[in-house]
Coordinates of C-alpha atoms in Angstrom, one line a residue:
X20 CA -11.4 14.9 -21.5
X21 CA -8.2 15.3 -20.4
X22 CA -6.7 18.3 -22.6
X23 CA -2.7 18.6 -23.2
X24 CA -2.1 22.3 -24.1
X25 CA 0.6 24.1 -22.7
X26 CA 4.1 23.4 -24.3
X27 CA 6.6 21.1 -21.5
X28 CA 9.1 24.0 -20.8
X29 CA 7.0 26.7 -20.3
X30 CA 4.9 24.1 -17.5
X31 CA 7.9 22.6 -15.9
X32 CA 9.9 26.1 -15.6
X33 CA 6.4 27.3 -14.0
X34 CA 7.0 24.6 -11.6
X35 CA 10.5 25.1 -10.5
X36 CA 10.2 28.3 -10.3
X37 CA 7.0 28.6 -8.4
X38 CA 3.5 26.9 -7.6
X39 CA 1.2 25.6 -10.4
X40 CA -1.9 25.1 -8.7
X41 CA -3.5 27.2 -10.9
X42 CA -2.5 26.0 -13.8
X43 CA -3.0 22.1 -12.9
X44 CA -6.3 23.1 -11.7
X45 CA -7.0 24.7 -14.9
X46 CA -5.6 22.3 -18.1
X47 CA -4.9 19.2 -16.1
X48 CA -2.0 18.6 -18.4
X49 CA 0.8 19.8 -20.6
X50 CA 2.0 18.8 -24.1
X51 CA 5.1 17.5 -25.2
X52 CA 8.4 19.2 -26.1
X53 CA 11.8 18.1 -26.2
X54 CA 13.8 16.5 -23.4
X55 CA 15.9 19.1 -22.2
X56 CA 14.6 20.0 -19.5
X57 CA 16.2 16.7 -17.6
X58 CA 12.6 16.4 -15.2
X59 CA 10.9 13.5 -14.6
X60 CA 7.1 13.7 -14.9
X61 CA 5.6 10.7 -13.5
X62 CA 2.2 9.8 -13.3
X63 CA 0.0 7.5 -10.4
X64 CA -3.5 7.1 -9.0
X65 CA -2.7 8.3 -5.5
X66 CA -4.3 10.6 -3.3
X67 CA -1.7 12.2 -0.1
X68 CA -3.7 14.2 1.7
X69 CA -0.3 14.7 4.0
X70 CA 3.5 15.0 3.7
X71 CA 3.8 13.8 7.0
X72 CA 4.4 10.4 7.3
X73 CA 3.4 9.4 11.0
X74 CA -0.1 10.9 10.1
X75 CA -0.5 9.7 6.1
X76 CA 0.3 6.8 3.6
X77 CA 2.1 7.7 0.7
X78 CA 4.3 6.1 -1.9
X79 CA 6.0 9.4 -2.6
X80 CA 7.5 9.2 0.7
X81 CA 9.8 6.5 -0.2
X82 CA 11.7 9.2 -2.0
X83 CA 12.6 11.7 0.1
X84 CA 13.2 9.7 3.4
X85 CA 14.9 5.9 3.9
X86 CA 13.7 2.8 5.1
X87 CA 16.3 2.0 8.0
X88 CA 16.2 -1.7 5.7
X89 CA 13.1 -2.6 4.0
X90 CA 12.2 -4.9 1.4
X91 CA 13.8 -3.8 -1.6
X92 CA 17.3 -2.9 0.6
X93 CA 16.5 -7.4 1.3
X94 CA 15.8 -8.6 -2.4
X95 CA 18.4 -5.7 -4.6
X96 CA 22.1 -5.2 -3.3
X97 CA 22.3 -1.8 -4.7
X98 CA 18.9 -0.5 -3.1
X99 CA 20.4 0.6 0.2
X100 CA 18.8 2.3 2.8
X101 CA 19.7 4.1 5.5
X102 CA 22.3 1.4 6.5
X103 CA 24.8 0.1 4.8
X104 CA 25.2 -3.0 6.5
X105 CA 23.1 -5.1 9.5
X106 CA 23.4 -8.2 10.9
X107 CA 22.2 -10.3 14.1
X108 CA 24.1 -11.4 17.2
X109 CA 23.9 -15.1 18.1
X110 CA 21.3 -14.2 20.7
X111 CA 18.5 -13.8 17.8
X112 CA 17.4 -10.7 19.6
X113 CA 20.2 -8.1 19.3
X114 CA 21.0 -6.3 15.7
X115 CA 23.5 -4.0 14.7
X116 CA 23.2 -1.7 12.0
X117 CA 25.9 0.4 10.5
X118 CA 25.3 3.4 9.1
X119 CA 26.7 5.2 5.8
X120 CA 29.6 7.0 7.2
X121 CA 29.3 11.1 6.3
X122 CA 26.0 10.6 4.9
X123 CA 23.9 13.7 5.5
X124 CA 20.2 15.5 5.1
X125 CA 19.1 17.3 2.6
X126 CA 19.8 20.5 4.2
X127 CA 23.2 19.3 5.0
X128 CA 23.3 18.5 8.6
X129 CA 24.7 15.1 8.8
X130 CA 22.5 12.1 9.0
X131 CA 23.9 9.9 11.9
X132 CA 22.8 6.7 13.6
X133 CA 21.4 9.3 16.3
X134 CA 18.6 10.4 13.7
X135 CA 17.8 6.3 13.5
X136 CA 17.5 5.1 17.2
X137 CA 15.0 9.2 17.5
X138 CA 13.0 8.0 14.6
X139 CA 12.1 4.5 16.9
X140 CA 12.0 6.2 20.0
X141 CA 9.8 8.7 18.8
X142 CA 7.4 6.1 18.0
X143 CA 8.4 4.1 21.5
X144 CA 7.9 7.3 23.9
X145 CA 3.9 7.2 21.9
X146 CA 2.7 3.5 23.0
X147 CA -0.1 3.5 25.2
X148 CA -0.9 7.6 25.7
X149 CA -3.7 9.1 24.1
X150 CA -1.8 10.1 20.6
X151 CA -0.5 6.8 20.1
X152 CA 1.6 7.5 16.7
X153 CA -0.3 4.4 15.4
X154 CA -2.3 6.1 12.3
X155 CA -0.2 6.7 10.1
X156 CA 2.8 4.8 7.5
X157 CA 5.4 5.6 10.6
X158 CA 3.6 3.5 13.3
X159 CA 3.8 1.5 16.8
X160 CA 2.9 -1.6 14.9
X161 CA 5.3 -4.2 16.3
X162 CA 7.1 -2.1 18.2
X163 CA 5.9 -4.0 21.5
X164 CA 8.6 -6.2 20.9
X165 CA 11.1 -4.0 21.2
X166 CA 13.5 -3.7 24.2
X167 CA 15.7 -0.8 23.1
X168 CA 17.1 1.2 20.4
X169 CA 20.7 3.0 20.9
X170 CA 23.0 5.1 18.6
X171 CA 26.2 3.2 19.9
X172 CA 28.2 5.7 18.0
X173 CA 27.1 8.3 14.9
X174 CA 27.6 5.9 12.8
X175 CA 26.0 2.1 14.5
X176 CA 22.5 1.8 15.3
X177 CA 21.8 -1.3 17.8
X178 CA 18.0 -2.7 18.5
X179 CA 17.0 -5.3 21.0
X180 CA 14.0 -6.9 21.2
X181 CA 12.4 -8.7 23.7
X182 CA 12.5 -11.6 21.6
X183 CA 13.4 -13.0 18.2
X184 CA 12.1 -11.6 15.5
X185 CA 13.1 -9.7 12.1
X186 CA 11.1 -6.9 12.7
X187 CA 14.4 -4.5 12.6
X188 CA 14.9 -5.2 9.4
X189 CA 11.1 -5.9 8.2
X190 CA 9.9 -2.9 8.8
X191 CA 9.4 -0.2 6.6
X192 CA 9.6 3.5 9.2
X193 CA 11.1 6.6 7.6
X194 CA 13.4 7.6 9.1
X195 CA 13.5 11.3 10.2
X196 CA 15.8 14.0 10.7
X197 CA 15.3 14.5 14.6
X198 CA 16.4 18.5 14.2
X199 CA 12.9 18.8 12.5
X200 CA 10.9 16.6 14.6
X201 CA 12.2 16.2 18.2
X202 CA 10.0 19.3 19.0
X203 CA 6.6 18.0 17.2
X204 CA 4.4 16.9 20.0
X205 CA 2.7 13.6 18.8
X206 CA -0.6 15.1 19.2
X207 CA 0.7 17.4 16.5
X208 CA 2.3 15.0 15.2
X209 CA -0.6 12.1 14.3
X210 CA -3.1 15.5 13.5
X211 CA -2.3 19.1 12.6
X212 CA 1.4 18.7 11.5
X213 CA 1.6 19.0 8.1
X214 CA 5.5 18.2 7.5
X215 CA 5.2 20.9 4.7
X216 CA 7.3 21.1 2.0
X217 CA 10.6 21.8 1.5
X218 CA 11.5 18.7 3.0
X219 CA 14.2 17.2 5.0
X220 CA 15.3 13.7 4.1
X221 CA 18.4 11.6 2.8
X222 CA 16.3 9.8 -0.3
X223 CA 17.4 10.5 -3.6
X224 CA 14.6 13.1 -4.7
X225 CA 13.1 15.6 -2.2
X226 CA 9.9 17.6 -2.1
X227 CA 9.6 20.7 -2.6
X228 CA 5.7 21.3 -3.0
X229 CA 2.8 19.4 -3.2
X230 CA -0.2 20.5 -3.8
X231 CA -3.2 18.2 -2.7
X232 CA -5.1 16.4 -5.3
X233 CA -2.8 17.7 -8.4
X234 CA 0.9 17.3 -8.1
X235 CA 4.5 16.9 -5.6
X236 CA 7.3 18.0 -7.1
X237 CA 11.0 17.2 -6.1
X238 CA 14.2 17.7 -7.1
X239 CA 18.1 15.9 -6.3
X240 CA 19.6 15.8 -3.2
X241 CA 22.8 17.4 -3.8
X242 CA 23.9 15.3 -0.6
X243 CA 22.7 11.6 -2.0
X244 CA 25.0 9.4 -0.5
X245 CA 25.9 7.6 -3.9
X246 CA 26.2 11.0 -5.7
X247 CA 23.4 13.5 -7.0
X248 CA 21.3 12.6 -8.9
X249 CA 21.7 13.0 -13.3
X250 CA 18.0 14.3 -13.8
X251 CA 16.8 18.1 -12.8
X252 CA 13.9 16.8 -10.5
X253 CA 10.6 15.2 -10.6
X254 CA 7.4 15.7 -10.8
X255 CA 4.5 13.3 -9.8
X256 CA 1.0 14.2 -10.7
X257 CA -1.4 12.5 -8.7
X258 CA -4.9 11.6 -11.2
X259 CA -7.9 9.7 -9.6
X260 CA -7.7 7.8 -13.1
X261 CA -6.2 6.4 -15.6
X262 CA -7.2 8.0 -18.8
X263 CA -4.8 10.8 -18.6
X264 CA -1.9 8.9 -17.7
X265 CA -1.9 6.5 -21.0
X266 CA -2.5 9.8 -22.9
X267 CA -0.2 11.4 -21.1
X268 CA 2.3 8.7 -21.9
X269 CA 1.3 8.5 -26.1
X270 CA 1.8 11.8 -26.6
X271 CA 4.7 11.9 -24.6
X272 CA 4.0 14.1 -21.6
X273 CA 4.9 11.8 -19.2
X274 CA 7.8 9.7 -18.7
X275 CA 6.2 7.1 -16.6
X276 CA 3.2 5.6 -15.9
X277 CA 1.3 3.0 -13.2
X278 CA -2.0 2.2 -12.4
X279 CA -2.9 2.0 -16.0
X280 CA -6.1 -0.3 -17.2
X281 CA -6.0 -3.5 -19.1
X282 CA -6.3 -1.9 -22.2
X283 CA -4.6 1.0 -22.2
X284 CA -1.7 -1.8 -21.4
X285 CA -2.4 -3.5 -24.3
X286 CA -2.9 0.2 -26.2
X287 CA 0.4 0.9 -24.9
X288 CA 2.5 -2.0 -26.2
X289 CA 2.0 -1.1 -29.4
X290 CA 3.2 1.9 -29.2
X291 CA 7.6 1.6 -30.7
X292 CA 8.3 4.6 -28.4
X293 CA 7.0 3.5 -25.0
X294 CA 8.1 -0.3 -22.8
X295 CA 5.4 -1.8 -20.8
X296 CA 5.9 -4.4 -17.6
X297 CA 3.6 -5.8 -15.8
X298 CA 4.9 -7.7 -12.4
X299 CA 3.1 -8.9 -9.3
X300 CA 2.8 -7.0 -6.4
X301 CA 1.4 -7.4 -2.3
X302 CA -2.2 -5.9 -3.0
X303 CA -5.1 -8.1 -2.1
X304 CA -8.1 -6.6 -3.9
X305 CA -11.1 -8.3 -1.0
X306 CA -14.8 -8.6 -0.4
X307 CA -15.0 -7.5 3.6
X308 CA -18.0 -8.3 5.5
X309 CA -18.8 -5.7 8.1
X310 CA -18.8 -8.0 11.2
X311 CA -19.6 -5.3 13.8
X312 CA -22.1 -6.1 16.2
X313 CA -22.3 -2.9 18.1
X314 CA -21.8 0.4 17.0
X315 CA -21.0 1.2 13.0
X316 CA -22.7 -2.5 12.6
X317 CA -24.5 -3.4 9.0
X318 CA -28.1 -3.3 8.3
X319 CA -28.2 -7.6 9.4
X320 CA -27.4 -9.6 12.1
X321 CA -25.8 -12.4 9.0
X322 CA -23.1 -10.8 8.6
X323 CA -21.5 -11.6 11.9
X324 CA -22.2 -15.4 10.8
X325 CA -19.2 -17.2 9.5
X326 CA -22.0 -19.7 8.2
X327 CA -23.5 -16.8 6.1
X328 CA -20.3 -15.2 4.9
X329 CA -19.1 -18.9 3.9
X330 CA -22.2 -19.4 1.9
X331 CA -21.2 -16.2 0.1
X332 CA -17.7 -17.4 -0.7
X333 CA -19.4 -19.9 -2.6
X334 CA -21.1 -17.6 -5.4
X335 CA -17.7 -15.3 -6.3
X336 CA -16.1 -16.7 -9.3
X337 CA -12.3 -15.4 -9.0
X338 CA -11.4 -16.7 -11.9
X339 CA -14.1 -14.9 -13.9
X340 CA -13.1 -11.8 -12.0
X341 CA -9.4 -12.1 -13.0
X342 CA -10.5 -13.0 -17.1
X343 CA -13.1 -10.9 -17.3
X344 CA -12.7 -7.4 -15.0
X345 CA -8.9 -7.5 -15.1
X346 CA -8.3 -9.0 -18.9
X347 CA -6.1 -11.4 -17.3
X348 CA -3.2 -9.1 -15.3
X349 CA -3.9 -10.6 -12.1
X350 CA -4.0 -13.8 -9.7
X351 CA -7.2 -15.4 -8.6
X352 CA -8.2 -15.0 -5.3
X353 CA -8.0 -17.3 -2.2
X354 CA -6.1 -16.4 1.2
X355 CA -4.3 -13.3 2.9
X356 CA -1.2 -14.5 1.4
X357 CA -0.2 -13.4 -1.8
X358 CA 1.4 -15.9 -4.4
X359 CA 4.1 -12.6 -4.3
X360 CA 5.5 -14.0 -0.4
X361 CA 6.5 -17.4 -1.7
X362 CA 7.7 -18.2 1.7
X363 CA 4.2 -18.3 3.3
X364 CA 1.7 -18.8 0.0
X365 CA -0.7 -22.0 0.4
X366 CA -2.6 -23.1 -2.6
X367 CA -5.5 -24.1 0.7
X368 CA -6.6 -27.3 -1.6
X369 CA -8.5 -29.4 1.7
X370 CA -10.6 -26.4 2.5
X371 CA -10.5 -24.2 -0.5
X372 CA -14.3 -22.7 -2.0
X373 CA -15.1 -23.4 -5.8
X374 CA -17.5 -20.7 -7.5
X375 CA -21.1 -22.5 -7.2
X376 CA -24.2 -20.6 -7.3
X377 CA -26.3 -23.4 -6.2
X378 CA -23.9 -24.6 -3.8
X379 CA -23.6 -21.0 -2.0
X380 CA -28.0 -21.1 -2.0
X381 CA -27.7 -24.5 -0.3
X382 CA -25.6 -23.4 2.6
X383 CA -27.5 -20.2 2.8
X384 CA -30.6 -22.6 3.2
X385 CA -28.9 -24.7 5.4
X386 CA -27.8 -21.8 7.7
X387 CA -31.4 -21.0 8.3
X388 CA -31.6 -17.6 5.2
X389 CA -34.4 -18.7 3.0
X390 CA -36.9 -17.6 0.7
X391 CA -39.8 -17.9 2.9
X392 CA -42.4 -16.3 1.3
X393 CA -41.0 -16.9 -2.7
X394 CA -40.5 -13.0 -3.7
X395 CA -36.5 -14.2 -4.8
X396 CA -35.1 -12.3 -2.2
X397 CA -34.1 -14.4 1.2
X398 CA -34.8 -13.5 4.4
X399 CA -32.5 -12.9 7.8
X400 CA -32.8 -14.7 10.5
X401 CA -35.3 -12.1 12.0
X402 CA -37.4 -12.5 9.3
X403 CA -36.1 -9.0 7.4
X404 CA -35.2 -9.4 3.3
X405 CA -31.7 -9.6 3.1
X406 CA -31.0 -6.0 0.6
X407 CA -27.2 -5.2 1.7
X408 CA -25.5 -1.6 0.7
X409 CA -22.2 -2.3 -0.7
X410 CA -19.5 0.5 -1.0
X411 CA -16.4 0.7 -2.8
X412 CA -14.5 3.6 -4.6
X413 CA -10.4 5.3 -5.0
X414 CA -8.3 4.4 -2.4
X415 CA -4.9 6.4 -2.4
X416 CA -2.3 4.1 -2.7
X417 CA -3.0 0.6 -4.6
X418 CA -4.0 0.0 -7.9
X419 CA -7.4 0.8 -9.1
X420 CA -9.8 -2.3 -8.8
X421 CA -12.6 -2.1 -12.2
X422 CA -16.2 -1.6 -11.9
X423 CA -16.8 -4.0 -14.1
X424 CA -15.5 -6.6 -11.1
X425 CA -18.4 -5.0 -8.2
X426 CA -20.8 -5.3 -10.8
X427 CA -20.3 -9.5 -11.4
X428 CA -20.3 -9.2 -7.5
X429 CA -23.3 -7.5 -7.6
X430 CA -25.0 -9.3 -9.8
X431 CA -24.0 -13.2 -8.4
X432 CA -25.5 -12.0 -4.9
X433 CA -28.6 -11.3 -6.6
X434 CA -28.7 -14.6 -8.5
X435 CA -28.7 -16.0 -5.0
X436 CA -31.9 -13.8 -3.5
X437 CA -29.2 -11.1 -1.6
X438 CA -29.7 -7.9 -3.5
X439 CA -27.3 -5.2 -3.1
X440 CA -27.4 -1.5 -3.3
X441 CA -23.6 0.2 -4.7
X442 CA -22.3 3.1 -3.4
X443 CA -19.3 4.4 -5.5
X444 CA -17.8 6.8 -3.2
X445 CA -14.3 9.3 -3.6
X446 CA -11.1 8.5 -1.5
X447 CA -12.7 11.3 1.5
X448 CA -15.8 9.3 2.0
X449 CA -14.5 6.1 1.4
X450 CA -12.1 6.3 4.3
X451 CA -14.9 8.1 6.5
X452 CA -17.3 5.7 6.2
X453 CA -14.3 2.5 6.2
X454 CA -13.2 4.2 9.5
X455 CA -13.5 2.2 12.4
X456 CA -16.9 2.5 14.2
X457 CA -15.7 4.5 17.4
X458 CA -14.0 6.9 15.1
X459 CA -17.7 7.3 13.2
X460 CA -17.4 4.6 10.5
X461 CA -19.0 1.6 10.1
X462 CA -23.0 1.7 8.9
X463 CA -21.9 -0.3 5.7
X464 CA -22.1 -3.7 5.0
X465 CA -20.5 -4.6 2.0
X466 CA -17.0 -3.6 1.4
X467 CA -14.9 -4.0 -2.0
X468 CA -11.6 -2.2 -1.5
X469 CA -7.9 -3.0 -1.5
X470 CA -4.6 -3.8 1.1
X471 CA -1.4 -3.0 -0.2
X472 CA 1.4 -3.7 2.7
X473 CA 5.0 -5.7 3.0
X474 CA 5.3 -9.0 2.3
X475 CA 6.3 -9.9 5.7
X476 CA 4.1 -12.4 8.1
X477 CA 2.6 -9.4 10.5
X478 CA 1.2 -7.2 7.8
X479 CA 0.3 -10.7 5.7
X480 CA -2.0 -11.1 8.7
X481 CA -2.7 -7.5 9.2
X482 CA -6.1 -7.7 7.8
X483 CA -7.3 -10.1 11.0
X484 CA -5.2 -8.2 13.5
X485 CA -7.8 -6.8 16.2
X486 CA -5.7 -3.4 17.3
X487 CA -6.3 -2.4 13.2
X488 CA -9.8 -2.5 13.2
X489 CA -10.5 0.4 11.2
X490 CA -7.1 0.5 9.1
X491 CA -5.8 -2.1 7.6
X492 CA -8.4 -4.3 9.3
X493 CA -11.4 -3.1 7.1
X494 CA -14.0 -6.0 8.2
X495 CA -13.8 -5.0 11.9
X496 CA -12.8 -8.5 12.3
X497 CA -12.0 -10.0 16.3
X498 CA -10.7 -13.2 17.0
X499 CA -8.7 -14.2 20.0
X500 CA -7.2 -17.7 18.3
X501 CA -5.9 -15.5 15.4
X502 CA -4.7 -12.7 17.8
X503 CA -2.8 -15.1 19.6
X504 CA -1.1 -16.7 16.7
X505 CA -0.5 -12.8 15.0
X506 CA 1.6 -12.7 18.7
X507 CA 3.6 -15.6 18.1
X508 CA 3.9 -15.0 14.3
X509 CA 5.8 -11.6 16.0
X510 CA 8.2 -13.2 18.4
X511 CA 9.2 -15.8 15.5
X512 CA 12.2 -15.9 13.8
X513 CA 12.4 -19.4 12.3
X514 CA 11.5 -18.9 9.0
X515 CA 9.6 -22.8 9.1
X516 CA 8.0 -22.0 12.5
X517 CA 6.8 -18.9 10.9
X518 CA 5.5 -20.3 8.1
X519 CA 3.4 -23.3 10.5
X520 CA 2.0 -19.7 12.5
X521 CA 1.3 -18.1 9.3
X522 CA -0.9 -21.0 7.7
X523 CA -2.5 -21.8 11.0
X524 CA -3.7 -17.7 10.9
X525 CA -4.3 -17.9 7.7
X526 CA -6.2 -21.0 7.1
X527 CA -8.9 -19.6 10.0
X528 CA -10.0 -16.3 8.6
X529 CA -10.1 -18.3 5.5
X530 CA -13.0 -20.8 7.4
X531 CA -14.5 -17.6 9.5
X532 CA -14.6 -15.9 6.3
X533 CA -14.8 -12.0 7.5
X534 CA -13.1 -11.0 3.3
X535 CA -13.2 -13.0 0.2
X536 CA -10.3 -12.6 -1.4
X537 CA -11.1 -11.7 -5.3
X538 CA -7.7 -11.3 -7.3
X539 CA -4.3 -10.6 -6.2
X540 CA -4.0 -7.6 -9.3
X541 CA -0.4 -6.8 -10.8
X542 CA 0.9 -3.3 -11.4
X543 CA 0.6 -2.3 -14.9
X544 CA 3.3 0.7 -15.6
X545 CA 5.2 1.6 -19.0
X546 CA 7.9 4.1 -19.6
X547 CA 8.8 6.4 -22.3
X548 CA 12.3 5.7 -24.5
X549 CA 13.1 9.0 -25.5
X550 CA 14.3 11.0 -22.2
X551 CA 15.7 8.8 -19.8
X552 CA 17.8 5.5 -19.2
X553 CA 18.1 3.5 -16.3
X554 CA 14.5 2.0 -15.5
X555 CA 13.6 -1.0 -14.6
X556 CA 13.3 -4.6 -16.1
X557 CA 11.4 -6.7 -13.8
X558 CA 9.7 -3.9 -11.8
X559 CA 10.4 -0.4 -14.1
X560 CA 9.8 1.5 -10.6
X561 CA 10.1 -0.2 -7.3
X562 CA 7.2 0.3 -5.4
X563 CA 9.5 -0.4 -2.1
X564 CA 11.9 1.9 -2.4
X565 CA 14.0 5.0 -4.3
X566 CA 14.2 2.9 -7.7
X567 CA 15.3 4.0 -10.5
X568 CA 15.0 7.6 -9.6
X569 CA 18.7 7.7 -8.1
X570 CA 19.8 7.0 -11.2
X571 CA 17.8 7.6 -14.6
X572 CA 20.6 9.2 -16.8
X573 CA 19.1 12.0 -19.6
X574 CA 18.9 10.2 -22.9
X575 CA 21.8 11.8 -25.5
X576 CA 20.2 14.5 -28.4
X577 CA 20.8 12.4 -31.2

């Protein structure tokens, strides 16, 4: 049980003045008081292990660092990033970005196009080297199509690509200050350099303190381009379960919380002091098969057989997962493209599977996976019983998967003669097991996990990208035809041609079945009304940028 025992003022003052690690370790939370301190308290399920965007992943980076453009700036004209304006020449190769004039880093140094050019060229320079920067949020993915990145002057950045592509505006690389990063080696950037706070950024909230597994504390950026935010700061509490988030919202000790369970969301919706919201996002919850054939391979060669994987697909009832595990707060899984990516989504109606345990059994029989001795367990083609190990657990930066969904899957597989043993792991252990075999990962059979990347064609197809094995590609799947389609997508700017290529790739990975998509969950979030105003309506808090922490206003005292 999480207890909220200290006064809000005591805790916030302690955090603003110094480290609160011992307090968090001992109490786990704090009690409600007034709104006078103007500090926004948020809670979420996430486990960042570094403040280095070249080595780690985490949504907290978006409050301190800016994308050049990114998802939010294209969807919302009032949520611009490092670039105020952008355009592409008639050749579709030369992109020009106008950087905010007079913008400064949080330490007062000028923030210019030269910092943006440095960030991109820093990544470009690492390509092909032993310490290539390809493991964190700031990574080299998609940069093979970049010809040059040049700062024309302090307010003008030019990116030239080798072929038409939307990568210059779609990438979500965080722009970092050259004067902080210029002397950091590639080996350190992807390894030992933790980028310890205080950070230096151009976003509205600058990270001042990070206690791993506990909290991230930020203060307003006095040099933010549209003016210093009106709040006194933000404390982002890191949890591995949603219970303390719901409790904190009800008691008034949190102003905003995400990653709520359906039951908690329903309960909070009845509280007149709380506004709840739900919205579609780019997350895909999936069942991955370990398709590795050598190092890191699973317990049976059946996992490498598309016919075996396809048959398993008929034993997964996505609608039941949505109705019973997600309580209706998700769309049923289908292909690698989620419904929110409307330009690329297809219902795959002509090839889609349907839930039918008998059909799954028939297909397994036809593929050579029978129960020959009548003991209720099927054998693989080598004559060994099929008993699979399924791993799952907490994944940093994505919405929590209810254990009920995993139990449903195990139950269905048991009914078709494939017993499953389940291992639920913490974030660190899961990351280690799911890493690329060359990095010590693998040895599992089935993985229930999730991916939350952007709605760009490159990221939609990342689950099958052979260059991202152990990262976005959790199944270790390799397919030359798929890679060729992805490479063509990466150099295609025409939306209609891009749609055709994505559709071909989506159909290929669906029929090969290295993954079974389970569902596309909704973000369930809530905020209180009493301390701050300015929250979003469609999305209470952006999942792709700093909104609304640049514009929240304290609610005047009655």
